[in-house]
Coordinates of C-alpha atoms and ligand atoms in Angstrom, one line a residue:
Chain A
X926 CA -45.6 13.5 32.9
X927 CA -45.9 16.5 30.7
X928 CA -44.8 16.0 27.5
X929 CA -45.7 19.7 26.1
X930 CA -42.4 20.9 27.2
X931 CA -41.2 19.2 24.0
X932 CA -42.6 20.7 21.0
X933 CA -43.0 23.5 23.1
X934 CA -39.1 24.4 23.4
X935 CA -38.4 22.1 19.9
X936 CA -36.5 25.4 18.4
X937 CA -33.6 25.4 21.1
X938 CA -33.5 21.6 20.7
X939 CA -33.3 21.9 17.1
X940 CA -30.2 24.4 17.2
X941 CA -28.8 22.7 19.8
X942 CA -28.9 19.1 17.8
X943 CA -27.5 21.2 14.8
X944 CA -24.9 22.5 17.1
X945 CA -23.4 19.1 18.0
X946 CA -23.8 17.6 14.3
X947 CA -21.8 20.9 12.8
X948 CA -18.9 20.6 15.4
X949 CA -19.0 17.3 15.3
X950 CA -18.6 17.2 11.7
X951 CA -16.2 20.3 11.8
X952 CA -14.0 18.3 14.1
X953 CA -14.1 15.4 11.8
X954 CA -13.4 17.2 8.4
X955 CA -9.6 18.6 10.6
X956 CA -9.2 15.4 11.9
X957 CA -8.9 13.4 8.8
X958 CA -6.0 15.2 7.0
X959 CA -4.3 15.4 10.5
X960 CA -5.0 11.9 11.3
X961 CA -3.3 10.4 7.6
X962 CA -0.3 12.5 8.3
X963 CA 0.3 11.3 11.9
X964 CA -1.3 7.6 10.1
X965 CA 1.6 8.1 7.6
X966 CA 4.3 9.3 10.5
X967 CA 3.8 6.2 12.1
X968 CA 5.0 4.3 9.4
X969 CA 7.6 6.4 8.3
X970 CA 11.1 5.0 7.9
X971 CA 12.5 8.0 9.7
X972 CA 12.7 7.0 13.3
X973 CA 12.5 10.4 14.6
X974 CA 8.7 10.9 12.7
X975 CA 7.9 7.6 13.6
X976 CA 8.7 8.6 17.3
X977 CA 7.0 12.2 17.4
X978 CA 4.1 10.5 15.4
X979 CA 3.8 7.8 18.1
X980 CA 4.2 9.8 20.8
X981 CA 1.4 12.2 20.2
X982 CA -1.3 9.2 19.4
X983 CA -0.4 7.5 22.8
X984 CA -0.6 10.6 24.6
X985 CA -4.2 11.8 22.8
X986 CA -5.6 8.4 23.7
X987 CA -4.0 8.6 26.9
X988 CA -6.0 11.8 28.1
X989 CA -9.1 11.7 29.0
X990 CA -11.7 13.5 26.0
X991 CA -13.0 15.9 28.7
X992 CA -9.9 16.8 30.5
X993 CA -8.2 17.7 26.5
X994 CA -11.2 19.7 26.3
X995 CA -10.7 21.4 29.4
X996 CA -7.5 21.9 29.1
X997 CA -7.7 23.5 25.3
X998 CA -10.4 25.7 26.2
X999 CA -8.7 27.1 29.7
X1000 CA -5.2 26.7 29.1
X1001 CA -4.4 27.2 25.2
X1002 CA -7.5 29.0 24.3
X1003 CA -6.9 31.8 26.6
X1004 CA -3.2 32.1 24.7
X1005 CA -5.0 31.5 21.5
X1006 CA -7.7 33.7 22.0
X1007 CA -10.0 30.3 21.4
X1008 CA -14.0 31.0 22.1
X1009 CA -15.4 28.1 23.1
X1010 CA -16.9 27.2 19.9
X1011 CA -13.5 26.9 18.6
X1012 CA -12.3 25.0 21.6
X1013 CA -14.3 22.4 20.9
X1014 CA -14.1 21.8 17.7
X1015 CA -9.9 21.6 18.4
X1016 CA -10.5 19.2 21.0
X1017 CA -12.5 16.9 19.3
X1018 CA -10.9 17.1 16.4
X1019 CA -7.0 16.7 18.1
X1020 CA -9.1 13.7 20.1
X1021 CA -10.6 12.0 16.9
X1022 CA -7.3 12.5 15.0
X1023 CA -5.1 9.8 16.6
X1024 CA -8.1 7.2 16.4
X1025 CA -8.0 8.3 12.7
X1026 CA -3.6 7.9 12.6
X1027 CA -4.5 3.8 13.7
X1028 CA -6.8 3.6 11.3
X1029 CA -4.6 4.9 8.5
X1030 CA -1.8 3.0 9.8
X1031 CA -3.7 -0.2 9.2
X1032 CA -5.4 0.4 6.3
X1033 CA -2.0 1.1 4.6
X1034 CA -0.3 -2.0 6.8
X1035 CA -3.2 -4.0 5.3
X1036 CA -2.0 -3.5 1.3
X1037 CA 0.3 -6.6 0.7
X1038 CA 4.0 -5.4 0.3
X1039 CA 4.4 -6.9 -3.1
X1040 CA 2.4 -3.3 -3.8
X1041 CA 4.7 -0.9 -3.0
X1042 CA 7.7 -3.1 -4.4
X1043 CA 6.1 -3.2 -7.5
X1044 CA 5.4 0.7 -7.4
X1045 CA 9.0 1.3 -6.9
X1046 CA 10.9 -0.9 -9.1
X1047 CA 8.7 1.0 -11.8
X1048 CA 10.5 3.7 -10.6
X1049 CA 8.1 5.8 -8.8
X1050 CA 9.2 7.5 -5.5
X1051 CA 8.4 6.7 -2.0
X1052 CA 5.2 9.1 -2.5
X1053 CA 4.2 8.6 -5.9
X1054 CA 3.9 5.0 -5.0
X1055 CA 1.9 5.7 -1.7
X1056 CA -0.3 8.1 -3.6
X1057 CA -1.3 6.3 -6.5
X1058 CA -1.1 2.9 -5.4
X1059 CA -0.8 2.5 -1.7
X1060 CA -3.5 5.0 -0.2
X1061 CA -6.6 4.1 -3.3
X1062 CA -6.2 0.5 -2.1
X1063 CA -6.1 1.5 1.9
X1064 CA -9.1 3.9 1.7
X1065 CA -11.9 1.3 0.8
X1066 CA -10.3 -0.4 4.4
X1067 CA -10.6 3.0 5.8
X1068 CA -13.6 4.7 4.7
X1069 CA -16.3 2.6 6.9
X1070 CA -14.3 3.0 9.8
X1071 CA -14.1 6.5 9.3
X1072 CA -17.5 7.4 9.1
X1073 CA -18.1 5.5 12.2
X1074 CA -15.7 8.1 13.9
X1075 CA -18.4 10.3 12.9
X1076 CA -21.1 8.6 15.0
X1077 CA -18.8 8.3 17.6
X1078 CA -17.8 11.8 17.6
X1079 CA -21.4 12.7 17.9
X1080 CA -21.8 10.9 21.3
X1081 CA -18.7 12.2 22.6
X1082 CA -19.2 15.7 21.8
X1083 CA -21.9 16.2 24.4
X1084 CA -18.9 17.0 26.8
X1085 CA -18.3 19.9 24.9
X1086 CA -21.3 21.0 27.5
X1087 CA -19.2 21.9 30.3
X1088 CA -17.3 24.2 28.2
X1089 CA -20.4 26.3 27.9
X1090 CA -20.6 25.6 23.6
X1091 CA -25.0 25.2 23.6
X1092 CA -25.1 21.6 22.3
X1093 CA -27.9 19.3 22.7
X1094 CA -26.7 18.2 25.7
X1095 CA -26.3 21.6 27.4
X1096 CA -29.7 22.7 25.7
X1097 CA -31.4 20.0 28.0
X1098 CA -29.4 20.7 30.5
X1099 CA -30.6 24.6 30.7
X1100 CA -34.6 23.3 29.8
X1101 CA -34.4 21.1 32.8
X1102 CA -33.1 24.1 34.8
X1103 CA -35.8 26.0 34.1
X1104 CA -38.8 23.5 33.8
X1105 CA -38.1 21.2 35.9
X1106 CA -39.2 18.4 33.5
X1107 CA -36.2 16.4 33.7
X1108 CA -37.9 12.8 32.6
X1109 CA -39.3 14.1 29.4
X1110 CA -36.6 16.1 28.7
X1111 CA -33.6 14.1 29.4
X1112 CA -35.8 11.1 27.5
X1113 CA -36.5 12.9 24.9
X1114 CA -32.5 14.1 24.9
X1115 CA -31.5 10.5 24.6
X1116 CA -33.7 9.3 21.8
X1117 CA -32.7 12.3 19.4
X1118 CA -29.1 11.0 19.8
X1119 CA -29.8 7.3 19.5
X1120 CA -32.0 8.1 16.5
X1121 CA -29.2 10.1 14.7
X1122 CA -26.3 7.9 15.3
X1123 CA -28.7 4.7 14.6
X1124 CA -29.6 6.3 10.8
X1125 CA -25.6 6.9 10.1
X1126 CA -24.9 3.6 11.4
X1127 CA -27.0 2.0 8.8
X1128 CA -25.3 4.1 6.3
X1129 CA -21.7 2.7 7.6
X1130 CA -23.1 -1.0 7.3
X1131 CA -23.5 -0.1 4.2
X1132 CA -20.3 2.2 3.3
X1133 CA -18.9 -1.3 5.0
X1134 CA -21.0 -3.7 2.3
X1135 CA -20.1 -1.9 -1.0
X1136 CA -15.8 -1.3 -0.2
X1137 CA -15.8 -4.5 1.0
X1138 CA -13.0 -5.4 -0.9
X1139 CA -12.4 -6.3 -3.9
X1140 CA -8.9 -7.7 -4.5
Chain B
X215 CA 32.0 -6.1 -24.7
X216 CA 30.6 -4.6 -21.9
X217 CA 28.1 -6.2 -19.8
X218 CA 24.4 -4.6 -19.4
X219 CA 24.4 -6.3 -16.4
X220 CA 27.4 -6.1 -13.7
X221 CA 27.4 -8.3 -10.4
X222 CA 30.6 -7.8 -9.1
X223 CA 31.8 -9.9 -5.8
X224 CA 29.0 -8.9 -4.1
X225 CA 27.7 -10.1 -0.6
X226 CA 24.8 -9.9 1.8
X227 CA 23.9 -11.1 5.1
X228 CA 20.4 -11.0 6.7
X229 CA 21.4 -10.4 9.9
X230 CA 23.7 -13.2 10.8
X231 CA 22.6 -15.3 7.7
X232 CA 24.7 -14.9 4.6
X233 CA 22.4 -14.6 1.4
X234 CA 25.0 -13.6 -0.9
X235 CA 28.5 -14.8 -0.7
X236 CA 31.2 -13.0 -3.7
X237 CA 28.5 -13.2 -6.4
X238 CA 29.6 -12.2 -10.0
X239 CA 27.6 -12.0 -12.6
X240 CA 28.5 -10.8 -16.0
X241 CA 25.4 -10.5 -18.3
X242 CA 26.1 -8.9 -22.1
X243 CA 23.2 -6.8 -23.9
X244 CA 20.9 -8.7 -25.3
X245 CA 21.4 -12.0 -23.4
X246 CA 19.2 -14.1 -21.5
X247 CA 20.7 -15.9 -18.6
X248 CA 18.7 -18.6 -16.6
X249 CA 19.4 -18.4 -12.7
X250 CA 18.6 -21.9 -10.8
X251 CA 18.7 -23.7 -8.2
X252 CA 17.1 -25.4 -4.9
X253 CA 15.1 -22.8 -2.9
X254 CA 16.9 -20.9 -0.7
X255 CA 19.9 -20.4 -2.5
X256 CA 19.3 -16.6 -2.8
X257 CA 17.9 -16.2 -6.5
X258 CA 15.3 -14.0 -5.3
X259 CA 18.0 -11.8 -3.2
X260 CA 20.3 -11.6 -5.9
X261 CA 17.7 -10.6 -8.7
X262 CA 16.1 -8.2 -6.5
X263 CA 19.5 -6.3 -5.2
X264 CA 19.8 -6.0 -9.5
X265 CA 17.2 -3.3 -9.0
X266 CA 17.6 -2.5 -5.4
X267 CA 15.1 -3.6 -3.9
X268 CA 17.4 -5.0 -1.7
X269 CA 20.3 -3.6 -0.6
X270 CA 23.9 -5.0 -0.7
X271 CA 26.7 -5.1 2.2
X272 CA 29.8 -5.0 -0.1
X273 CA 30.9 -5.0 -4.3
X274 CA 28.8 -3.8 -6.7
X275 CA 25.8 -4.2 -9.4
X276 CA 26.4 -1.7 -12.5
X277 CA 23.4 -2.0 -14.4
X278 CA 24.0 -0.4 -18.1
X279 CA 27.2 1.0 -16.8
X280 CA 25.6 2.8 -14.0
X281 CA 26.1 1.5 -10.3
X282 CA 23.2 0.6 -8.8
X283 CA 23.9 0.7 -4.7
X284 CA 26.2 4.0 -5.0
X285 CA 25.8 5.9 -1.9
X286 CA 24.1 8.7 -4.7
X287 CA 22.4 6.9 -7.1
X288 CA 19.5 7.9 -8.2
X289 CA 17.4 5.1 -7.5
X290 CA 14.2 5.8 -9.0
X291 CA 15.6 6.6 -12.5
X292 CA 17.7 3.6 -12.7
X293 CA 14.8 1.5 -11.8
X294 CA 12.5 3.1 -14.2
X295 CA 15.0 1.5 -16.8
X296 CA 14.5 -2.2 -15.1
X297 CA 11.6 -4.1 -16.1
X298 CA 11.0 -6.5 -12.7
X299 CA 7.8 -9.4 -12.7
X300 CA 7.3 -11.2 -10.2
X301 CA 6.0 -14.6 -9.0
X302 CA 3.0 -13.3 -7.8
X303 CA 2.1 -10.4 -10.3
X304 CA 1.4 -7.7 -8.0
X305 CA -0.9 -5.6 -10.7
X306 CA -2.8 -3.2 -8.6
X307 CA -6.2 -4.3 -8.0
X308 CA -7.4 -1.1 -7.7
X309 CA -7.0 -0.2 -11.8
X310 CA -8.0 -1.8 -14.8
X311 CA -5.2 -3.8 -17.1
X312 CA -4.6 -0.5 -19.3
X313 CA -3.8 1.7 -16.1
X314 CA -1.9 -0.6 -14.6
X315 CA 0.6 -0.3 -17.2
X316 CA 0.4 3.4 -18.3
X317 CA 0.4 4.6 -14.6
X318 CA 4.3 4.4 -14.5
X319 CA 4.7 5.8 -17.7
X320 CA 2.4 9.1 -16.7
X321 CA 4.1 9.6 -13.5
X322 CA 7.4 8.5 -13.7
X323 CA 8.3 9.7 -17.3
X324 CA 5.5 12.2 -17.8
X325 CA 4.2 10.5 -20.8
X326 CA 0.7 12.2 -21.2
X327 CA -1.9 10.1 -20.8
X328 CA -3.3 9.5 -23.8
X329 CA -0.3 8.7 -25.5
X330 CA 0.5 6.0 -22.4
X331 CA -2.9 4.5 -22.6
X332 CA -2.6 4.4 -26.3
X333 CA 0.8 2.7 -25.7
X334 CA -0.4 0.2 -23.1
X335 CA -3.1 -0.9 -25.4
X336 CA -0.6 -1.9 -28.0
X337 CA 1.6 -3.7 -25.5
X338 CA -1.4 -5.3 -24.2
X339 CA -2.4 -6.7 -27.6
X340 CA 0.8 -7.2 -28.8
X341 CA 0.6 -10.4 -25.5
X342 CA -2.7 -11.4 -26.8
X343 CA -4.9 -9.6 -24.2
X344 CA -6.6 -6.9 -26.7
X345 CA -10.0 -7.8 -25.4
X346 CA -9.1 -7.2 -21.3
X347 CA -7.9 -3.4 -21.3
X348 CA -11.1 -2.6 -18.8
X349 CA -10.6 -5.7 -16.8
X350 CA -9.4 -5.1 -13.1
X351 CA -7.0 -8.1 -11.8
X352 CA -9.5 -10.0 -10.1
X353 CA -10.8 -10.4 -13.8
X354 CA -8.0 -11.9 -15.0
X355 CA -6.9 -15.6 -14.6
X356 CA -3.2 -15.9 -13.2
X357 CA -1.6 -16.4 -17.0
X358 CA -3.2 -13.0 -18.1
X359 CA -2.1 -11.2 -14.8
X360 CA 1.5 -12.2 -15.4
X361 CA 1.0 -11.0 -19.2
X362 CA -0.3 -7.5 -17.8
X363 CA 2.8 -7.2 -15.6
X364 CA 4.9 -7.8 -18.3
X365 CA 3.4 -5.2 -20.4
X366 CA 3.3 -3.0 -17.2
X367 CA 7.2 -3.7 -17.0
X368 CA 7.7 -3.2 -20.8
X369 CA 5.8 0.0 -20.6
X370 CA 9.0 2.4 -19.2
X371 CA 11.1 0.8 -22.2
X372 CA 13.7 -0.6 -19.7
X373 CA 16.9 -1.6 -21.1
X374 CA 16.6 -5.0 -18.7
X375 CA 14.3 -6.9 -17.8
X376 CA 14.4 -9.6 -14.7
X377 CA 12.0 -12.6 -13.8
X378 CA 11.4 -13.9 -10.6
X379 CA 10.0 -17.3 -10.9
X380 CA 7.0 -15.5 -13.6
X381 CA 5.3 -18.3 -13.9
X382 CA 6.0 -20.6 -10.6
X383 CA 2.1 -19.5 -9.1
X384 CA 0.4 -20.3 -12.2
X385 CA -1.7 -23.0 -13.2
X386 CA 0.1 -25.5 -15.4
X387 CA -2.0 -24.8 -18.8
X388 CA -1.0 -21.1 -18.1
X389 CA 2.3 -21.4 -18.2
X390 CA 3.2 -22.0 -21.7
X391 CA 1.5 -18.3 -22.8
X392 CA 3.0 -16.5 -20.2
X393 CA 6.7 -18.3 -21.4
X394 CA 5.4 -17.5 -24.6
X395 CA 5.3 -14.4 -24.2
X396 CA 8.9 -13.9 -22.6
X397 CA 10.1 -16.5 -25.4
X398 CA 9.1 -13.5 -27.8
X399 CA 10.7 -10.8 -25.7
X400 CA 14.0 -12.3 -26.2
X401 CA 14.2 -12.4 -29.6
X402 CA 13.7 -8.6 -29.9
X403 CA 17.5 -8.6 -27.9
X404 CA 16.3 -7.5 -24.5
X405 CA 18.5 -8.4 -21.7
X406 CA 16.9 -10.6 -19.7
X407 CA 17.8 -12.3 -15.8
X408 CA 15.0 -15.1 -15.3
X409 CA 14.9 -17.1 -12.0
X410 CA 13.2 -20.1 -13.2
X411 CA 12.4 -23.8 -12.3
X412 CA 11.4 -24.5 -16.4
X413 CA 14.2 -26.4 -17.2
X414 CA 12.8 -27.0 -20.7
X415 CA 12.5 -22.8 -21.2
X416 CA 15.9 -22.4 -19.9
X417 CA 17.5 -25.0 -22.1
X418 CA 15.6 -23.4 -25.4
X419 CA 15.9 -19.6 -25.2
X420 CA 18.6 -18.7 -22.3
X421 CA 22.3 -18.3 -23.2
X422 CA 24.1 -19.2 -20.1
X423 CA 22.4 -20.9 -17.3
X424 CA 24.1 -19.5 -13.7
X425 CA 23.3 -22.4 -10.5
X426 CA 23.5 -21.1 -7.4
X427 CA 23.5 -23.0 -4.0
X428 CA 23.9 -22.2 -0.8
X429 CA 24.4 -18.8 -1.3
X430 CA 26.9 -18.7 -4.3
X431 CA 27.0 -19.1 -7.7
X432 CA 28.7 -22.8 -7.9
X433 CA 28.3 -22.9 -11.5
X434 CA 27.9 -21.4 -15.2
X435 CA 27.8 -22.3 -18.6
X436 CA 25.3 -22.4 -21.5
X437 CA 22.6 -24.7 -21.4
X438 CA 23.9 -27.1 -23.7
X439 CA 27.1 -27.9 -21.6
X440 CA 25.1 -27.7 -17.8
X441 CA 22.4 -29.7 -18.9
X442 CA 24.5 -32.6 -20.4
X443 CA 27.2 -32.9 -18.1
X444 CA 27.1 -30.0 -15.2
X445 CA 30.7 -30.0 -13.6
X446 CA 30.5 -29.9 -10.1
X447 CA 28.7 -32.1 -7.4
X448 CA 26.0 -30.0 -6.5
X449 CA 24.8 -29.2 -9.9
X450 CA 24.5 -33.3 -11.2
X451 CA 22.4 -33.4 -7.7
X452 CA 20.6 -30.4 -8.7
X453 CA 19.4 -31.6 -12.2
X454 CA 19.1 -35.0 -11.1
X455 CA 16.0 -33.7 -8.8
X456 CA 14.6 -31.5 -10.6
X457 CA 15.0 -33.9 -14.0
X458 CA 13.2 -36.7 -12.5
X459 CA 10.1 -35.0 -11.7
Ligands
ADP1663 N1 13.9 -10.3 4.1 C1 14.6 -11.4 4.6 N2 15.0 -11.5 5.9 C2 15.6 -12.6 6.3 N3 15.9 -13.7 5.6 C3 15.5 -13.7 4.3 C4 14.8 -12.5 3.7 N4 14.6 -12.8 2.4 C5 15.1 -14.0 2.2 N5 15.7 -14.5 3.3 C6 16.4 -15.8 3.4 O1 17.4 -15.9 2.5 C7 17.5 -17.1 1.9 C8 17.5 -17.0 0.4 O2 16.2 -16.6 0.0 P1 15.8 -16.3 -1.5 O3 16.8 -15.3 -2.1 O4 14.4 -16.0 -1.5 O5 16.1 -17.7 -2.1 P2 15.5 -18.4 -3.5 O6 14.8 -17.3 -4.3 O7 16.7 -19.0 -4.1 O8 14.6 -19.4 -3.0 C9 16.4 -18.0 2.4 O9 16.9 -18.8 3.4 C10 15.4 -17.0 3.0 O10 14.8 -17.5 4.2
MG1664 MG1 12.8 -17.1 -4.8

């Protein structure tokens, strides 16, 4: 074992882990706005949104996360003019927006309907009563699993690797390539992760503690 | 005279079930009518298809002149002008007492928002809760929630006001302030519908007492005349219940 290789090549590590926590955070800033409009489409008493809505999140979750991000990056990319930095980001983000949508959905599902009756026979629209009275109450049910999202976008962004965007993952990849120190390296890899998404997990336990709710 | 309140043969099925069968109702300004009976005879329905929060299959509700279920009413202003409580309060638990009641003001009317806040304080402490304006719900016992509502309802100056059961999931010392507080509302001359098992409140303040069983309203006459001698069947059965408990 030669354990040199680390500080040794810590630079390219270090841009690669910022790499993977910028695209995975990126992806997670689209996919929230896109995720409580298809969250809200779901529940939409127009059947046609509901159905559109539906479709697209059992289709997402229906695709494998590397074959969407093959498929953005060779197929719509090359019509979009997408680099792969972009790719990514759009794959992740499309991927993390229809676990976002259930989310929504349940958070809003979880607000008692006594709520939104009382919202509207004060006369408030459909959308002034989702906005101001609805959504504040489904957030705090939201929020914690949101930010886990985040962790879990982390992990699953390392398959933006095989479309050539220098993540972490591809970063060790390359080092093992050219030194051959694949148990320090890999090891080394694996703790940077688990040490990131450990720290932000501790941070949604707590997210979790202080909006658990109070009716 | 005109009433505030129109019900005019209307019915309503959920599903197969028949909720409403050729319901009238005629309520004059500044009346209180009392709606009983056993549960399950579609009080709820009907009070709540007043302000459409359910719809109706046939007839029609004119509320003020104005028809309720019209294929282009405009739903939201005619509700802004219909106080509704309900049995279990529904104040959001996300704001305090005072937003709770200016936040339909502000939005709805575009009252600004210190002249709604300023407002809801008064209606606040005009019920006796001038020292809960910062509470949030979960602060308030059950009485003082139903209060808030009130004020929340009185807030968009309706022209009607309609009680479902108000004070049916409250402890029993809370009930008297909460009918207190209704007791007072009708002598200003609002317009009141309140579904109510008080038999005691709806003798005292309500003009006409309307029974309804099974779907229809089987009887109606002030309280003096239903609570002595109701006329049919089903209403000596009724009174005879709830009387002896
Ligand atoms: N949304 C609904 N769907 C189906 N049935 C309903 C619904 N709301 C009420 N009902 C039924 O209609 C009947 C009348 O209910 P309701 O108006 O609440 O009566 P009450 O208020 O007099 O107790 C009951 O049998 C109830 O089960
Ligand atoms: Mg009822």
């Amino acid at each position: 074992m030669n354990w040199s290789v680390i500080p040794r090549y810590w630079p390219q590590m270090y841009s690669g882990l910022l790499m993977t926590l910028q695209i995975s955070l990126v992806a997670l800033l689209i996919s929230i706005p896109i995720g409580i409009l298809i969250g809200l489409g779901r529940i939409s008493r127009n059947s046609v949104i509901r159905f559109f809505a539906g479709f697209y999140v059992e289709f997402i979750r229906g695709v494998p996360l590397l074959v969407l991000l093959i498929w953005i990056f060779f197929v719509l990319g090359r019509f979009l003019r997408l680099g792969s930095y972009w790719a990514a980001i759009w794959g992740l983000a499309v991927f993390s927006s229809a676990f976002i949508a259930e989310v929504v959905r349940a958070g809003i599902q979880a607000v008692p309907k006594g709520q939104m009756e009382a919202a509207r026979s004060s006369g408030m629209s459909y959308i002034q009563a989702m906005r101001l009275v609805i959504l504040p109450q489904a957030f705090r049910k939201i929020l914690p699993p949101m930010a886990a999202q985040f962790i879990i976008l982390i992990k699953d962004s390392s398959l933006v690797s095989t479309i050539s965007v220098v993540d972490l993952t591809l970063v060790g990849k390359n080092l093992v390539a050219t030194t051959f120190r694949s148990l320090e390296v890999w090891t080394f890899v694996a703790l940077v992760y688990f040490v990131i998404t450990f720290a932000l997990s501790q941070g949604v336990r707590y997210l979790e503690r202080k909006y658990q709710v109070v009716e | 005279m005109e009433a505030m309140i129109s019900v005019q043969t209307v019915n309503k099925s959920f599903g197969s079930f028949e909720v409403l069968k050729d319901v009238d109702v005629q309520v004059p300004k500044g009346q209180v009518f009392a709606l009983i009976g056993p549960s399950g005879a579609g009080k709820s329905t009907l009070i709540r298809t007043i302000n459409a929060l359910e719809g109706i299959d046939s007839g029609a509700i004119l509320v003020d002149g104005v028809s309720v279920h019209a294929k282009k009413a405009k739903v939201n202003q005619i509700r802004a002008g219909i106080g509704f409580v309900f049995q279990s309060f529904n104040l959001y638990p996300h704001l305090n007492a005072v937003d709770n009641v200016a936040v339909a003001p502000m939005h709805v009317k575009g009252t600004k928002k210190a002249a709604a806040r300023e407002k809801a304080k008064e209606l606040l402490a005009s019920l006796g809760l001038d020292d809960k304006f910062a509470a949030h719900p979960n602060q308030l016992s059950g009485g003082q929630q139903q209060r808030v509502a009130i004020a929340r309802a009185l807030a968009m100056d309706p022209k009607v006001m309609l009680f479902d059961e108000p004070t049916s999931a409250l402890d029993p010392e809370m009930i008297k302030e909460v009918l207190d507080a209704i007791r007072k509302l009708a002598e200003t001359g609002m317009t009141m519908v309140v579904v109510t098992h008080e038999m005691g409140f709806a003798r005292e303040i309500c003009s006409q007492v309307v029974f309804m069983a099974d779907s229809k309203v089987v009887e109606q006459a002030p309280p003096k005349e239903f609570f002595s001698a109701p006329t049919t069947q089903r209403g000596q059965d009724f009174l005879e219940k709830v009387l002896h408990h």
